[in-house]
Tab-separated table of C-alpha atoms and ligand atoms in Angstrom:
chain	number	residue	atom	x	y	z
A	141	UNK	CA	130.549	116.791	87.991
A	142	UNK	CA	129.814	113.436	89.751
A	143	UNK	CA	126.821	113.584	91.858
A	144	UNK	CA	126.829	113.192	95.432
A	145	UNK	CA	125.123	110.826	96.991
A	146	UNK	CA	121.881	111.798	98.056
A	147	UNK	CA	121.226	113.718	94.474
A	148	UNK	CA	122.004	110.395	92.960
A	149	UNK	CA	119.796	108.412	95.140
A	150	UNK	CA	117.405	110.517	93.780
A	151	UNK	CA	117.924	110.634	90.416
A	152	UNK	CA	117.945	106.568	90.107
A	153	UNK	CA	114.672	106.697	91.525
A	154	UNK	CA	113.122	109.468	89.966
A	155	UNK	CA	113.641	107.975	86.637
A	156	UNK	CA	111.919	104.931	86.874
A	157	UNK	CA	108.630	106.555	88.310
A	158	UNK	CA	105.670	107.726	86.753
A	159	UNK	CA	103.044	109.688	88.277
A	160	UNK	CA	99.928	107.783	89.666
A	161	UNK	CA	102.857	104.338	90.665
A	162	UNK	CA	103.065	102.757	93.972
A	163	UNK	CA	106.489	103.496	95.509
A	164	UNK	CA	107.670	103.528	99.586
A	165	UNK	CA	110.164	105.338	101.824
A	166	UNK	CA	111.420	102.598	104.021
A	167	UNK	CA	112.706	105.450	106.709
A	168	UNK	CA	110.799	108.563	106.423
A	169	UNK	CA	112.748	110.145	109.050
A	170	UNK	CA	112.562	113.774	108.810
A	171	UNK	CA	110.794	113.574	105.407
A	172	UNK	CA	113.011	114.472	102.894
A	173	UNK	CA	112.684	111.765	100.756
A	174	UNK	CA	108.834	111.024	101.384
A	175	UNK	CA	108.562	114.851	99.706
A	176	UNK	CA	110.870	113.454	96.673
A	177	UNK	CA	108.769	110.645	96.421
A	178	UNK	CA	105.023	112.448	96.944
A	179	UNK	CA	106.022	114.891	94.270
A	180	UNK	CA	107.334	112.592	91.531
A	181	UNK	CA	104.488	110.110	92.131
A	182	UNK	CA	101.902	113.063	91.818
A	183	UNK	CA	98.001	113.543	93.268
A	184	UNK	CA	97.357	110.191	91.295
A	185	UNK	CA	100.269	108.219	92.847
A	186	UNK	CA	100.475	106.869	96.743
A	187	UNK	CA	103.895	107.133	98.625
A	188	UNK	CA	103.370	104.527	101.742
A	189	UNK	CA	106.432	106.011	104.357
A	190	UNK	CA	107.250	103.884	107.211
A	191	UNK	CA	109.426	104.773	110.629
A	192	UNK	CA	109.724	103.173	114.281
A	193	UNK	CA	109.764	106.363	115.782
A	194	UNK	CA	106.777	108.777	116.856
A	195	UNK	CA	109.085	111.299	116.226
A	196	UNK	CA	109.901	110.814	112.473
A	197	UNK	CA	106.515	110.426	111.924
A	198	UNK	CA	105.635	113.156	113.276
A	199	UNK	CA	108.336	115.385	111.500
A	200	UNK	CA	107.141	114.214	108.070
A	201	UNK	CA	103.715	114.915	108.650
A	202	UNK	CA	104.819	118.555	109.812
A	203	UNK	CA	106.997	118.712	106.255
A	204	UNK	CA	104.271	116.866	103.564
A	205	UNK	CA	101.345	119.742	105.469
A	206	UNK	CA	103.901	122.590	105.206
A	207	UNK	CA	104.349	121.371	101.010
A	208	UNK	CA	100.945	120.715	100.853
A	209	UNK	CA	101.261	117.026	99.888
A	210	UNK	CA	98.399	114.740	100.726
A	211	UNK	CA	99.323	111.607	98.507
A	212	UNK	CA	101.609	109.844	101.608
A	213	UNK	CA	100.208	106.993	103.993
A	214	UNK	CA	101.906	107.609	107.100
A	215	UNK	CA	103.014	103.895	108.795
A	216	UNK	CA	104.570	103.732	112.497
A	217	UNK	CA	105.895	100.569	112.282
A	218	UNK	CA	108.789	98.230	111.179
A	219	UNK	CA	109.457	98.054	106.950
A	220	UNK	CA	109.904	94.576	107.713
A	221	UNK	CA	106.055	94.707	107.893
A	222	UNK	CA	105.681	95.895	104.697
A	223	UNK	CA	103.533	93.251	103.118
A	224	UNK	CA	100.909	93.641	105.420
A	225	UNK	CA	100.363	97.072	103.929
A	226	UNK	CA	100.761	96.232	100.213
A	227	UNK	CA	97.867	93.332	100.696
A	228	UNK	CA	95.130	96.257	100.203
A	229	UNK	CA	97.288	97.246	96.968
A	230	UNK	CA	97.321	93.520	95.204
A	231	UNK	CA	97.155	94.820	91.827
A	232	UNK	CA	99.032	97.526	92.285
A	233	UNK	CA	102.748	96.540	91.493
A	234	UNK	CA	105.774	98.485	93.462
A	235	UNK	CA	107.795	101.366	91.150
A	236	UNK	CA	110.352	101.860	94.203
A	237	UNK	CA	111.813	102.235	97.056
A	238	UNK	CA	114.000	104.038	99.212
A	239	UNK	CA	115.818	103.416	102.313
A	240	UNK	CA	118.249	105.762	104.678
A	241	UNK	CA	119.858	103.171	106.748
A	242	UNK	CA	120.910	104.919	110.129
A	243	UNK	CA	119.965	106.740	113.011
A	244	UNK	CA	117.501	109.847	112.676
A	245	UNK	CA	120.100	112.736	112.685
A	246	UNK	CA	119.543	115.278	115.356
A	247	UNK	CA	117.675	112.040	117.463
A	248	UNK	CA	119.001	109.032	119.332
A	249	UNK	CA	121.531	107.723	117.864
A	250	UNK	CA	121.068	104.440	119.474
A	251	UNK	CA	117.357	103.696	117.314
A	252	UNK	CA	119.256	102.614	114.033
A	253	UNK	CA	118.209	100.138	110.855
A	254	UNK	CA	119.058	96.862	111.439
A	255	UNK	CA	120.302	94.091	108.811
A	256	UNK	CA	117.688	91.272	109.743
A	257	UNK	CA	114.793	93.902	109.094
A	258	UNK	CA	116.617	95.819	106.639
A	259	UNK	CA	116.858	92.571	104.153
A	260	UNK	CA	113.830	91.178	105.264
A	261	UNK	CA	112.218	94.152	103.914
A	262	UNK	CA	114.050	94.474	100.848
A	263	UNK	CA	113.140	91.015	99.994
A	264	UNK	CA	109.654	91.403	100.389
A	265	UNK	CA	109.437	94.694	98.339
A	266	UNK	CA	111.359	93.231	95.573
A	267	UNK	CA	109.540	90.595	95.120
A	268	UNK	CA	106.641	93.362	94.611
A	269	UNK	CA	108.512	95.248	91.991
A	270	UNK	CA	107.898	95.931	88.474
A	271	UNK	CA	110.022	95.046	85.943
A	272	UNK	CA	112.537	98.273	85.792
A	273	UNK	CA	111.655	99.316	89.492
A	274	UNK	CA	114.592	100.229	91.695
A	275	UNK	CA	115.547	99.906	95.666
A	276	UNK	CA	117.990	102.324	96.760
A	277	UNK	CA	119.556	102.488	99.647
A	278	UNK	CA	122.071	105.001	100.720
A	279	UNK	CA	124.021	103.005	103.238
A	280	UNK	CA	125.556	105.295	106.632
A	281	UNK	CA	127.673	103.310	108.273
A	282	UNK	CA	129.811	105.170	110.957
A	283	UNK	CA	127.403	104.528	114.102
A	284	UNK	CA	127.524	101.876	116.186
A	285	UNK	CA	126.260	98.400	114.279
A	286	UNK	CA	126.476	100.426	111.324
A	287	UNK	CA	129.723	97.821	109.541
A	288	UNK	CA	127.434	95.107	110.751
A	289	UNK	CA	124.741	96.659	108.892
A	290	UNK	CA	126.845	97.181	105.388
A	291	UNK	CA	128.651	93.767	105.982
A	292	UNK	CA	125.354	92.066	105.616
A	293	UNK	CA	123.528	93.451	103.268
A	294	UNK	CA	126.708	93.911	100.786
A	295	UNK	CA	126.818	89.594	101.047
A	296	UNK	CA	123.361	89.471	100.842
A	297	UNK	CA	122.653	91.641	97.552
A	298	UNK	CA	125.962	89.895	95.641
A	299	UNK	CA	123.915	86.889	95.828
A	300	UNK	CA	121.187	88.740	94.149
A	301	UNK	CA	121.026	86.463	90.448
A	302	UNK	CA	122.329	88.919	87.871
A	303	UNK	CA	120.132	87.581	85.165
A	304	UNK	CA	116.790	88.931	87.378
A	305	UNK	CA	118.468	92.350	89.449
A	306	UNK	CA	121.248	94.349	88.084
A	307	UNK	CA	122.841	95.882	91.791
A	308	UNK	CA	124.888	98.309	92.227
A	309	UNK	CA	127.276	100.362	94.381
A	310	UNK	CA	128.300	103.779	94.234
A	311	UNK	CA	130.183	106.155	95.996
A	312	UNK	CA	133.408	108.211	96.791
A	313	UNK	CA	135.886	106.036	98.222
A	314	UNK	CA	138.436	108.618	98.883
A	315	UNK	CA	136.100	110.677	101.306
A	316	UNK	CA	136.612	110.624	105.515
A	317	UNK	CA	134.878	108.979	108.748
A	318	UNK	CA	132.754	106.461	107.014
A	319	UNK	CA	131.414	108.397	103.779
A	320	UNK	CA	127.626	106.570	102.553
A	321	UNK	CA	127.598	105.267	99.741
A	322	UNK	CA	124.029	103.740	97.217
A	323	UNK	CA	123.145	100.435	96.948
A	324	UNK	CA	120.613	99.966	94.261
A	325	UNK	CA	118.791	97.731	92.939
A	326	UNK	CA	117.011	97.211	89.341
A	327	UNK	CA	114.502	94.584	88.505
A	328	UNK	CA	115.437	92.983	84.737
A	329	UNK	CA	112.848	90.159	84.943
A	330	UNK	CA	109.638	89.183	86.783
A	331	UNK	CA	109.880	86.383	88.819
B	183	SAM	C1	118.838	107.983	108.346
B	183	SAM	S1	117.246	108.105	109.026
B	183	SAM	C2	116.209	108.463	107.647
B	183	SAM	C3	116.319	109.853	107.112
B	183	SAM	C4	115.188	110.253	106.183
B	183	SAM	N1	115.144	109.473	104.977
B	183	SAM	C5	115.152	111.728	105.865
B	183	SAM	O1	115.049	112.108	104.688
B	183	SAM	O2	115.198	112.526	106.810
B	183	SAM	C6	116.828	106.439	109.390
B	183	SAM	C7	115.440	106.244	109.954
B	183	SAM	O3	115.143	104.848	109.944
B	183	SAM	C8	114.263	104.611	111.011
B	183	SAM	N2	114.201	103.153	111.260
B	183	SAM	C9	115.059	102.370	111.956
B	183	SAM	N3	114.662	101.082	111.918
B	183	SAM	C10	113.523	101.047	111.178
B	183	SAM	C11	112.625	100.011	110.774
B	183	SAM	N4	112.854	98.733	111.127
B	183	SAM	N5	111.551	100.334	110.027
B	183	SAM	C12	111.327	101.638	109.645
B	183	SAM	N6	112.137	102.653	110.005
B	183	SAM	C13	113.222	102.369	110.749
B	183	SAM	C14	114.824	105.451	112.140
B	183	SAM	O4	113.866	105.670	113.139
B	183	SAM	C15	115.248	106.709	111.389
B	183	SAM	O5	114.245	107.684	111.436
């Protein structure tokens, strides 16, 4: 069976983590994938999670106390800012990284991931990666901005030089409304 999406997602970036690594959810939303990532890095590992909103924050801090997960550093503020945070961890190198572009479902759908901040931060945290660390994004792009959103970062990553990143794109292209689809990226070579 071909995996859906979000099991994918997973998968790519479960396999390229070891417990005790440095790795960050770029959207922490409602949590799901700050658990993924707190339980695959381990006690020994540190999951930094970032959101804009008070209220995804606040949901993921709910979820990580429920599954008893303490490993997670909790940021309210932009992934575009994402250096700032990684200066305290300079010889710590990045494992990866995952992003849910979008809106926060059950929220407003008018707070959504933009493509300025979006690459921004992707730049910055691969330039922190270790060789075989991954980015994925799973891309939603039915909301408002959301084509802007794919547009962008689609002519951004082809650019990526294929002798340094191997990216890739995968999804179901026969599905309705504006199915997501993965956008990952692997690190071949240090910079
Ligand atoms: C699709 S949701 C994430 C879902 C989440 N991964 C989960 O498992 O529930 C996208 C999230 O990105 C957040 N967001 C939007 N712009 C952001 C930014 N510049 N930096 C960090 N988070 C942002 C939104 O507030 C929203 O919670």
């Amino acid at each position: 069976m071909l995996k859906r999406v979000i099991p994918y997602a997973h998968q790519l970036i479960q396999q390229v983590i070891q417990p005790g690594e440095l790795v960050i959810d770029a959207t922490c939303g409602n949590g799901h994938d700050t658990v993924m990532l707190s339980e695959a890095t381990g006690p020994n590992g540190i999951v930094y999670a970032f959101d804009i909103q008070a209220e995804a924050i606040i949901n993921t801090q709910e979820l990580l106390k429920e599954k008893q997960l303490t490993n997670v550093e909790l940021i309210h503020d932009s992934h575009q800012n994402v250096d700032h945070y990684l200066e305290k961890r300079a010889d710590q190198q990045l494992a990866g990284a995952i992003f849910n572009l979008g809106y926060l479902p059950g929220s407003d759908k008018a707070i959504v991931t933009k493509p300025t901040s979006t690459i921004l931060a992707i730049e910055k945290i691969a330039s922190r990666l270790k060789v075989g660390g991954i980015i994925v994004c799973v891309v939603y792009h039915g909301h408002l901005g959301g084509t802007a959103e794919k547009e962008a970062l689609l002519d951004h990553l082809k650019q990526y030089d294929q002798k340094q990143f191997n990216v890739l794109q995968y999804g179901f292209i026969n599905q309705k409304n504006h199915p997501p689809f993965i956008l990952a990226i692997e690190k071949k070579q240090a910079d």
